Amino acid sequence: LVPANTPAATVEAQASTQAGLTAYSPYIDVWEQTHQIERFNTDPGWEQILPKDPTDGWFEHDPDRDTWVGIVTDNSALNLTWPGWFTRGDFKLEVDARHVGPLHKSFNGLGLVFNLEIDKENPRDHHFYALMIAMGAAQNFWSLVRFDDTRATYETNDGYRGGPNFMNDWDKWNHLEVRVIDGYISVYCNDKPLPGRTLPVEGKFLADGRLVGLVATSYEFDNAVVEYDNFKLTPLYPGDPEYDEAIQMREAQVALNEVQFDTPPLDLHK
């Protein structure tokens, strides 16, 4: 609209003979996250990258088992794959996973990836969290890890910890689950919370609009084959059982950390 000094310069917006007046409002798009699932019944064609040397590995679809298989053919490799799903708000991420081989090779890894950010100009500049299971001699080890480029920071237990008795043996299927709620990360295996003195973890680097995916790694002087099925992303809201359970766990941990024992110091010299 342009102000005018005289009425003669004005323009009639709508003809007076028109039966009614029409008002136009801007279009508002409301986006709501819904659950997404990939059962790998067909080749999903996910993106994948080996962001560090050596770059000998890939993910492929197994048409006989309808699974997604990670293969690493050289030692100390890191292989990422993702479907292009973005997170917004609180969510639950889950997958069924297992080591396939080689037999009893230590510390090959598999895991759920979330909060994934990859620089388009330099794909090797990557940042993400991962709930990792490392193959042990008989029983798996686990850790929540933050990766910045190729540098790993252990967010739980100062490193890998032996799997609890509800975690299945190295070549059996385990159901892995991550819940990101109110800025905190909780981790589960086979529908039970994993034990850790620092859980839930405050996710200082969490952000909306990040990717989710999977990871396969191999240890020094080793190769690896891992297998995935039933990858699922679900939004969580207050009132959902998974949401409320995670909040209760966090409140219990805060209360435990605030407990102080008012006892006199011991004088061992008397």
PDB file of N, CA and C in Angstrom, residues 44-121:
ATOM      1  N   PRO A  44      17.076 -50.648   0.922  1.00  0.00           N
ATOM      2  CA  PRO A  44      16.619 -49.276   1.211  1.00  0.00           C
ATOM      3  C   PRO A  44      17.431 -48.208   0.507  1.00  0.00           C
ATOM      4  N   GLY A  45      18.607 -48.557   0.005  1.00  0.00           N
ATOM      5  CA  GLY A  45      19.434 -47.571  -0.697  1.00  0.00           C
ATOM      6  C   GLY A  45      19.915 -46.440   0.181  1.00  0.00           C
ATOM      7  N   TRP A  46      20.196 -46.734   1.445  1.00  0.00           N
ATOM      8  CA  TRP A  46      20.635 -45.700   2.374  1.00  0.00           C
ATOM      9  C   TRP A  46      21.979 -45.112   1.960  1.00  0.00           C
ATOM     10  N   GLU A  47      22.187 -43.856   2.352  1.00  0.00           N
ATOM     11  CA  GLU A  47      23.501 -43.256   2.189  1.00  0.00           C
ATOM     12  C   GLU A  47      24.481 -43.907   3.158  1.00  0.00           C
ATOM     13  N   GLN A  48      25.768 -43.901   2.794  1.00  0.00           N
ATOM     14  CA  GLN A  48      26.781 -44.472   3.670  1.00  0.00           C
ATOM     15  C   GLN A  48      28.123 -43.828   3.385  1.00  0.00           C
ATOM     16  N   ILE A  49      28.987 -43.886   4.390  1.00  0.00           N
ATOM     17  CA  ILE A  49      30.299 -43.253   4.255  1.00  0.00           C
ATOM     18  C   ILE A  49      31.277 -43.919   5.207  1.00  0.00           C
ATOM     19  N   LEU A  50      32.511 -44.012   4.787  1.00  0.00           N
ATOM     20  CA  LEU A  50      33.630 -44.400   5.648  1.00  0.00           C
ATOM     21  C   LEU A  50      34.411 -43.126   5.932  1.00  0.00           C
ATOM     22  N   PRO A  51      34.175 -42.474   7.072  1.00  0.00           N
ATOM     23  CA  PRO A  51      34.743 -41.142   7.304  1.00  0.00           C
ATOM     24  C   PRO A  51      36.178 -41.135   7.814  1.00  0.00           C
ATOM     25  N   LYS A  52      36.851 -42.273   7.854  1.00  0.00           N
ATOM     26  CA  LYS A  52      38.245 -42.292   8.281  1.00  0.00           C
ATOM     27  C   LYS A  52      38.956 -43.406   7.527  1.00  0.00           C
ATOM     28  N   ASP A  53      40.278 -43.349   7.479  1.00  0.00           N
ATOM     29  CA  ASP A  53      41.055 -44.417   6.872  1.00  0.00           C
ATOM     30  C   ASP A  53      41.176 -45.576   7.846  1.00  0.00           C
ATOM     31  N   PRO A  54      41.179 -46.830   7.360  1.00  0.00           N
ATOM     32  CA  PRO A  54      41.035 -47.219   5.957  1.00  0.00           C
ATOM     33  C   PRO A  54      39.583 -47.155   5.493  1.00  0.00           C
ATOM     34  N   THR A  55      39.399 -47.077   4.182  1.00  0.00           N
ATOM     35  CA  THR A  55      38.051 -46.934   3.613  1.00  0.00           C
ATOM     36  C   THR A  55      37.633 -48.218   2.901  1.00  0.00           C
ATOM     37  N   ASP A  56      37.808 -49.328   3.577  1.00  0.00           N
ATOM     38  CA  ASP A  56      37.445 -50.627   3.009  1.00  0.00           C
ATOM     39  C   ASP A  56      36.239 -51.184   3.755  1.00  0.00           C
ATOM     40  N   GLY A  57      35.050 -50.892   3.261  1.00  0.00           N
ATOM     41  CA  GLY A  57      33.848 -51.390   3.903  1.00  0.00           C
ATOM     42  C   GLY A  57      32.606 -50.826   3.248  1.00  0.00           C
ATOM     43  N   TRP A  58      31.458 -51.424   3.569  1.00  0.00           N
ATOM     44  CA  TRP A  58      30.199 -50.976   2.991  1.00  0.00           C
ATOM     45  C   TRP A  58      29.038 -51.614   3.739  1.00  0.00           C
ATOM     46  N   PHE A  59      27.830 -51.111   3.465  1.00  0.00           N
ATOM     47  CA  PHE A  59      26.584 -51.725   3.911  1.00  0.00           C
ATOM     48  C   PHE A  59      25.854 -52.253   2.682  1.00  0.00           C
ATOM     49  N   GLU A  60      25.186 -53.398   2.833  1.00  0.00           N
ATOM     50  CA  GLU A  60      24.436 -53.959   1.722  1.00  0.00           C
ATOM     51  C   GLU A  60      23.206 -54.693   2.231  1.00  0.00           C
ATOM     52  N   HIS A  61      22.223 -54.830   1.342  1.00  0.00           N
ATOM     53  CA  HIS A  61      20.989 -55.534   1.676  1.00  0.00           C
ATOM     54  C   HIS A  61      21.173 -57.034   1.477  1.00  0.00           C
ATOM     55  N   ASP A  62      20.698 -57.828   2.454  1.00  0.00           N
ATOM     56  CA  ASP A  62      20.697 -59.281   2.330  1.00  0.00           C
ATOM     57  C   ASP A  62      19.290 -59.707   1.906  1.00  0.00           C
ATOM     58  N   PRO A  63      19.074 -60.070   0.644  1.00  0.00           N
ATOM     59  CA  PRO A  63      17.725 -60.387   0.175  1.00  0.00           C
ATOM     60  C   PRO A  63      17.191 -61.698   0.733  1.00  0.00           C
ATOM     61  N   ASP A  64      18.067 -62.570   1.202  1.00  0.00           N
ATOM     62  CA  ASP A  64      17.613 -63.841   1.750  1.00  0.00           C
ATOM     63  C   ASP A  64      17.075 -63.692   3.168  1.00  0.00           C
ATOM     64  N   ARG A  65      17.699 -62.795   3.948  1.00  0.00           N
ATOM     65  CA  ARG A  65      17.286 -62.608   5.338  1.00  0.00           C
ATOM     66  C   ARG A  65      16.505 -61.316   5.556  1.00  0.00           C
ATOM     67  N   ASP A  66      16.437 -60.463   4.517  1.00  0.00           N
ATOM     68  CA  ASP A  66      15.778 -59.157   4.637  1.00  0.00           C
ATOM     69  C   ASP A  66      16.368 -58.370   5.800  1.00  0.00           C
ATOM     70  N   THR A  67      17.679 -58.203   5.763  1.00  0.00           N
ATOM     71  CA  THR A  67      18.400 -57.433   6.777  1.00  0.00           C
ATOM     72  C   THR A  67      19.374 -56.480   6.090  1.00  0.00           C
ATOM     73  N   TRP A  68      19.950 -55.583   6.883  1.00  0.00           N
ATOM     74  CA  TRP A  68      20.946 -54.606   6.425  1.00  0.00           C
ATOM     75  C   TRP A  68      22.274 -54.999   7.061  1.00  0.00           C
ATOM     76  N   VAL A  69      23.269 -55.298   6.240  1.00  0.00           N
ATOM     77  CA  VAL A  69      24.518 -55.893   6.701  1.00  0.00           C
ATOM     78  C   VAL A  69      25.662 -54.899   6.527  1.00  0.00           C
ATOM     79  N   GLY A  70      26.427 -54.703   7.612  1.00  0.00           N
ATOM     80  CA  GLY A  70      27.620 -53.876   7.567  1.00  0.00           C
ATOM     81  C   GLY A  70      28.855 -54.746   7.455  1.00  0.00           C
ATOM     82  N   ILE A  71      29.710 -54.437   6.484  1.00  0.00           N
ATOM     83  CA  ILE A  71      30.912 -55.227   6.222  1.00  0.00           C
ATOM     84  C   ILE A  71      32.128 -54.310   6.264  1.00  0.00           C
ATOM     85  N   VAL A  72      33.105 -54.666   7.075  1.00  0.00           N
ATOM     86  CA  VAL A  72      34.368 -53.929   7.144  1.00  0.00           C
ATOM     87  C   VAL A  72      35.485 -54.908   6.825  1.00  0.00           C
ATOM     88  N   THR A  73      36.290 -54.598   5.813  1.00  0.00           N
ATOM     89  CA  THR A  73      37.295 -55.546   5.338  1.00  0.00           C
ATOM     90  C   THR A  73      38.718 -55.145   5.701  1.00  0.00           C
ATOM     91  N   ASP A  74      38.868 -54.115   6.500  1.00  0.00           N
ATOM     92  CA  ASP A  74      40.198 -53.718   6.940  1.00  0.00           C
ATOM     93  C   ASP A  74      40.121 -53.320   8.405  1.00  0.00           C
ATOM     94  N   ASN A  75      41.273 -53.200   9.033  1.00  0.00           N
ATOM     95  CA  ASN A  75      41.294 -52.988  10.478  1.00  0.00           C
ATOM     96  C   ASN A  75      41.021 -51.539  10.851  1.00  0.00           C
ATOM     97  N   SER A  76      40.445 -51.369  12.034  1.00  0.00           N
ATOM     98  CA  SER A  76      40.242 -50.065  12.650  1.00  0.00           C
ATOM     99  C   SER A  76      39.471 -49.107  11.746  1.00  0.00           C
ATOM    100  N   ALA A  77      38.363 -49.586  11.176  1.00  0.00           N
ATOM    101  CA  ALA A  77      37.551 -48.771  10.273  1.00  0.00           C
ATOM    102  C   ALA A  77      36.258 -48.348  10.958  1.00  0.00           C
ATOM    103  N   LEU A  78      35.648 -47.284  10.421  1.00  0.00           N
ATOM    104  CA  LEU A  78      34.399 -46.728  10.933  1.00  0.00           C
ATOM    105  C   LEU A  78      33.471 -46.514   9.747  1.00  0.00           C
ATOM    106  N   ASN A  79      32.313 -47.164   9.752  1.00  0.00           N
ATOM    107  CA  ASN A  79      31.393 -47.129   8.629  1.00  0.00           C
ATOM    108  C   ASN A  79      30.026 -46.643   9.102  1.00  0.00           C
ATOM    109  N   LEU A  80      29.490 -45.595   8.479  1.00  0.00           N
ATOM    110  CA  LEU A  80      28.207 -45.003   8.854  1.00  0.00           C
ATOM    111  C   LEU A  80      27.195 -45.172   7.727  1.00  0.00           C
ATOM    112  N   THR A  81      25.921 -45.337   8.107  1.00  0.00           N
ATOM    113  CA  THR A  81      24.840 -45.384   7.129  1.00  0.00           C
ATOM    114  C   THR A  81      23.599 -44.749   7.733  1.00  0.00           C
ATOM    115  N   TRP A  82      22.755 -44.120   6.892  1.00  0.00           N
ATOM    116  CA  TRP A  82      21.580 -43.425   7.412  1.00  0.00           C
ATOM    117  C   TRP A  82      20.512 -43.318   6.327  1.00  0.00           C
ATOM    118  N   PRO A  83      19.224 -43.241   6.746  1.00  0.00           N
ATOM    119  CA  PRO A  83      18.114 -43.214   5.787  1.00  0.00           C
ATOM    120  C   PRO A  83      17.638 -41.821   5.391  1.00  0.00           C
ATOM    121  N   GLY A  84      18.183 -40.772   5.981  1.00  0.00           N
ATOM    122  CA  GLY A  84      17.700 -39.424   5.683  1.00  0.00           C
ATOM    123  C   GLY A  84      16.572 -38.967   6.575  1.00  0.00           C
ATOM    124  N   TRP A  85      16.361 -39.642   7.715  1.00  0.00           N
ATOM    125  CA  TRP A  85      15.343 -39.226   8.678  1.00  0.00           C
ATOM    126  C   TRP A  85      15.941 -38.204   9.636  1.00  0.00           C
ATOM    127  N   PHE A  86      15.165 -37.155   9.915  1.00  0.00           N
ATOM    128  CA  PHE A  86      15.605 -36.104  10.823  1.00  0.00           C
ATOM    129  C   PHE A  86      14.778 -36.154  12.112  1.00  0.00           C
ATOM    130  N   THR A  87      15.398 -35.784  13.208  1.00  0.00           N
ATOM    131  CA  THR A  87      14.699 -35.762  14.493  1.00  0.00           C
ATOM    132  C   THR A  87      14.250 -34.342  14.817  1.00  0.00           C
ATOM    133  N   ARG A  88      13.179 -34.287  15.618  1.00  0.00           N
ATOM    134  CA  ARG A  88      12.681 -33.004  16.114  1.00  0.00           C
ATOM    135  C   ARG A  88      12.005 -33.259  17.446  1.00  0.00           C
ATOM    136  N   GLY A  89      12.497 -32.619  18.495  1.00  0.00           N
ATOM    137  CA  GLY A  89      11.926 -32.840  19.819  1.00  0.00           C
ATOM    138  C   GLY A  89      12.421 -34.140  20.421  1.00  0.00           C
ATOM    139  N   ASP A  90      11.619 -34.702  21.319  1.00  0.00           N
ATOM    140  CA  ASP A  90      11.985 -35.942  22.010  1.00  0.00           C
ATOM    141  C   ASP A  90      11.654 -37.146  21.135  1.00  0.00           C
ATOM    142  N   PHE A  91      12.484 -38.197  21.256  1.00  0.00           N
ATOM    143  CA  PHE A  91      12.271 -39.342  20.375  1.00  0.00           C
ATOM    144  C   PHE A  91      12.863 -40.609  20.976  1.00  0.00           C
ATOM    145  N   LYS A  92      12.437 -41.734  20.379  1.00  0.00           N
ATOM    146  CA  LYS A  92      12.984 -43.055  20.684  1.00  0.00           C
ATOM    147  C   LYS A  92      13.505 -43.650  19.390  1.00  0.00           C
ATOM    148  N   LEU A  93      14.733 -44.205  19.439  1.00  0.00           N
ATOM    149  CA  LEU A  93      15.356 -44.834  18.285  1.00  0.00           C
ATOM    150  C   LEU A  93      15.712 -46.260  18.663  1.00  0.00           C
ATOM    151  N   GLU A  94      15.371 -47.225  17.799  1.00  0.00           N
ATOM    152  CA  GLU A  94      15.608 -48.621  18.158  1.00  0.00           C
ATOM    153  C   GLU A  94      15.947 -49.453  16.929  1.00  0.00           C
ATOM    154  N   VAL A  95      16.625 -50.597  17.203  1.00  0.00           N
ATOM    155  CA  VAL A  95      17.003 -51.512  16.138  1.00  0.00           C
ATOM    156  C   VAL A  95      17.323 -52.871  16.749  1.00  0.00           C
ATOM    157  N   ASP A  96      17.175 -53.920  15.959  1.00  0.00           N
ATOM    158  CA  ASP A  96      17.673 -55.243  16.320  1.00  0.00           C
ATOM    159  C   ASP A  96      19.031 -55.419  15.654  1.00  0.00           C
ATOM    160  N   ALA A  97      20.007 -55.908  16.419  1.00  0.00           N
ATOM    161  CA  ALA A  97      21.370 -55.959  15.895  1.00  0.00           C
ATOM    162  C   ALA A  97      22.114 -57.166  16.440  1.00  0.00           C
ATOM    163  N   ARG A  98      23.091 -57.639  15.657  1.00  0.00           N
ATOM    164  CA  ARG A  98      23.944 -58.723  16.128  1.00  0.00           C
ATOM    165  C   ARG A  98      25.251 -58.743  15.339  1.00  0.00           C
ATOM    166  N   HIS A  99      26.283 -59.294  15.959  1.00  0.00           N
ATOM    167  CA  HIS A  99      27.530 -59.584  15.266  1.00  0.00           C
ATOM    168  C   HIS A  99      27.377 -60.902  14.519  1.00  0.00           C
ATOM    169  N   VAL A 100      27.870 -60.937  13.294  1.00  0.00           N
ATOM    170  CA  VAL A 100      27.829 -62.158  12.502  1.00  0.00           C
ATOM    171  C   VAL A 100      29.191 -62.864  12.527  1.00  0.00           C
ATOM    172  N   GLY A 101      30.259 -62.112  12.454  1.00  0.00           N
ATOM    173  CA  GLY A 101      31.592 -62.709  12.444  1.00  0.00           C
ATOM    174  C   GLY A 101      32.639 -61.621  12.302  1.00  0.00           C
ATOM    175  N   PRO A 102      33.901 -61.995  12.340  1.00  0.00           N
ATOM    176  CA  PRO A 102      34.447 -63.334  12.524  1.00  0.00           C
ATOM    177  C   PRO A 102      34.237 -63.847  13.955  1.00  0.00           C
ATOM    178  N   LEU A 103      34.384 -65.130  14.136  1.00  0.00           N
ATOM    179  CA  LEU A 103      34.111 -65.776  15.402  1.00  0.00           C
ATOM    180  C   LEU A 103      35.007 -65.227  16.503  1.00  0.00           C
ATOM    181  N   HIS A 104      34.376 -64.669  17.560  1.00  0.00           N
ATOM    182  CA  HIS A 104      35.053 -64.267  18.800  1.00  0.00           C
ATOM    183  C   HIS A 104      36.214 -63.296  18.569  1.00  0.00           C
ATOM    184  N   LYS A 105      36.103 -62.433  17.576  1.00  0.00           N
ATOM    185  CA  LYS A 105      37.083 -61.361  17.419  1.00  0.00           C
ATOM    186  C   LYS A 105      36.680 -60.213  18.342  1.00  0.00           C
ATOM    187  N   SER A 106      37.621 -59.716  19.132  1.00  0.00           N
ATOM    188  CA  SER A 106      37.281 -58.762  20.190  1.00  0.00           C
ATOM    189  C   SER A 106      37.134 -57.338  19.671  1.00  0.00           C
ATOM    190  N   PHE A 107      36.101 -56.679  20.167  1.00  0.00           N
ATOM    191  CA  PHE A 107      35.884 -55.242  20.044  1.00  0.00           C
ATOM    192  C   PHE A 107      35.550 -54.755  18.646  1.00  0.00           C
ATOM    193  N   ASN A 108      35.090 -55.636  17.744  1.00  0.00           N
ATOM    194  CA  ASN A 108      34.349 -55.112  16.610  1.00  0.00           C
ATOM    195  C   ASN A 108      33.063 -54.490  17.146  1.00  0.00           C
ATOM    196  N   GLY A 109      32.579 -53.441  16.487  1.00  0.00           N
ATOM    197  CA  GLY A 109      31.468 -52.705  17.062  1.00  0.00           C
ATOM    198  C   GLY A 109      30.289 -52.531  16.127  1.00  0.00           C
ATOM    199  N   LEU A 110      29.102 -52.396  16.742  1.00  0.00           N
ATOM    200  CA  LEU A 110      27.896 -52.018  16.022  1.00  0.00           C
ATOM    201  C   LEU A 110      27.128 -51.037  16.894  1.00  0.00           C
ATOM    202  N   GLY A 111      26.207 -50.285  16.302  1.00  0.00           N
ATOM    203  CA  GLY A 111      25.493 -49.348  17.152  1.00  0.00           C
ATOM    204  C   GLY A 111      24.461 -48.489  16.459  1.00  0.00           C
ATOM    205  N   LEU A 112      23.617 -47.880  17.307  1.00  0.00           N
ATOM    206  CA  LEU A 112      22.642 -46.879  16.893  1.00  0.00           C
ATOM    207  C   LEU A 112      23.310 -45.505  16.853  1.00  0.00           C
ATOM    208  N   VAL A 113      23.057 -44.764  15.796  1.00  0.00           N
ATOM    209  CA  VAL A 113      23.630 -43.430  15.619  1.00  0.00           C
ATOM    210  C   VAL A 113      22.507 -42.399  15.678  1.00  0.00           C
ATOM    211  N   PHE A 114      22.746 -41.295  16.402  1.00  0.00           N
ATOM    212  CA  PHE A 114      21.767 -40.203  16.439  1.00  0.00           C
ATOM    213  C   PHE A 114      22.504 -38.886  16.618  1.00  0.00           C
ATOM    214  N   ASN A 115      21.783 -37.795  16.330  1.00  0.00           N
ATOM    215  CA  ASN A 115      22.375 -36.458  16.355  1.00  0.00           C
ATOM    216  C   ASN A 115      23.535 -36.366  15.355  1.00  0.00           C
ATOM    217  N   LEU A 116      23.368 -37.024  14.212  1.00  0.00           N
ATOM    218  CA  LEU A 116      24.418 -37.101  13.198  1.00  0.00           C
ATOM    219  C   LEU A 116      24.437 -35.844  12.342  1.00  0.00           C
ATOM    220  N   GLU A 117      25.619 -35.261  12.238  1.00  0.00           N
ATOM    221  CA  GLU A 117      25.831 -34.081  11.400  1.00  0.00           C
ATOM    222  C   GLU A 117      27.084 -34.309  10.564  1.00  0.00           C
ATOM    223  N   ILE A 118      26.942 -34.199   9.243  1.00  0.00           N
ATOM    224  CA  ILE A 118      28.065 -34.405   8.330  1.00  0.00           C
ATOM    225  C   ILE A 118      28.205 -33.175   7.452  1.00  0.00           C
ATOM    226  N   ASP A 119      29.395 -32.633   7.389  1.00  0.00           N
ATOM    227  CA  ASP A 119      29.679 -31.461   6.573  1.00  0.00           C
ATOM    228  C   ASP A 119      29.634 -31.863   5.096  1.00  0.00           C
ATOM    229  N   LYS A 120      28.803 -31.190   4.296  1.00  0.00           N
ATOM    230  CA  LYS A 120      28.669 -31.543   2.883  1.00  0.00           C
ATOM    231  C   LYS A 120      29.948 -31.276   2.099  1.00  0.00           C
ATOM    232  N   GLU A 121      30.686 -30.246   2.481  1.00  0.00           N
ATOM    233  CA  GLU A 121      31.920 -29.940   1.767  1.00  0.00           C
ATOM    234  C   GLU A 121      33.052 -30.863   2.172  1.00  0.00           C
TER     235      GLU A 121
END
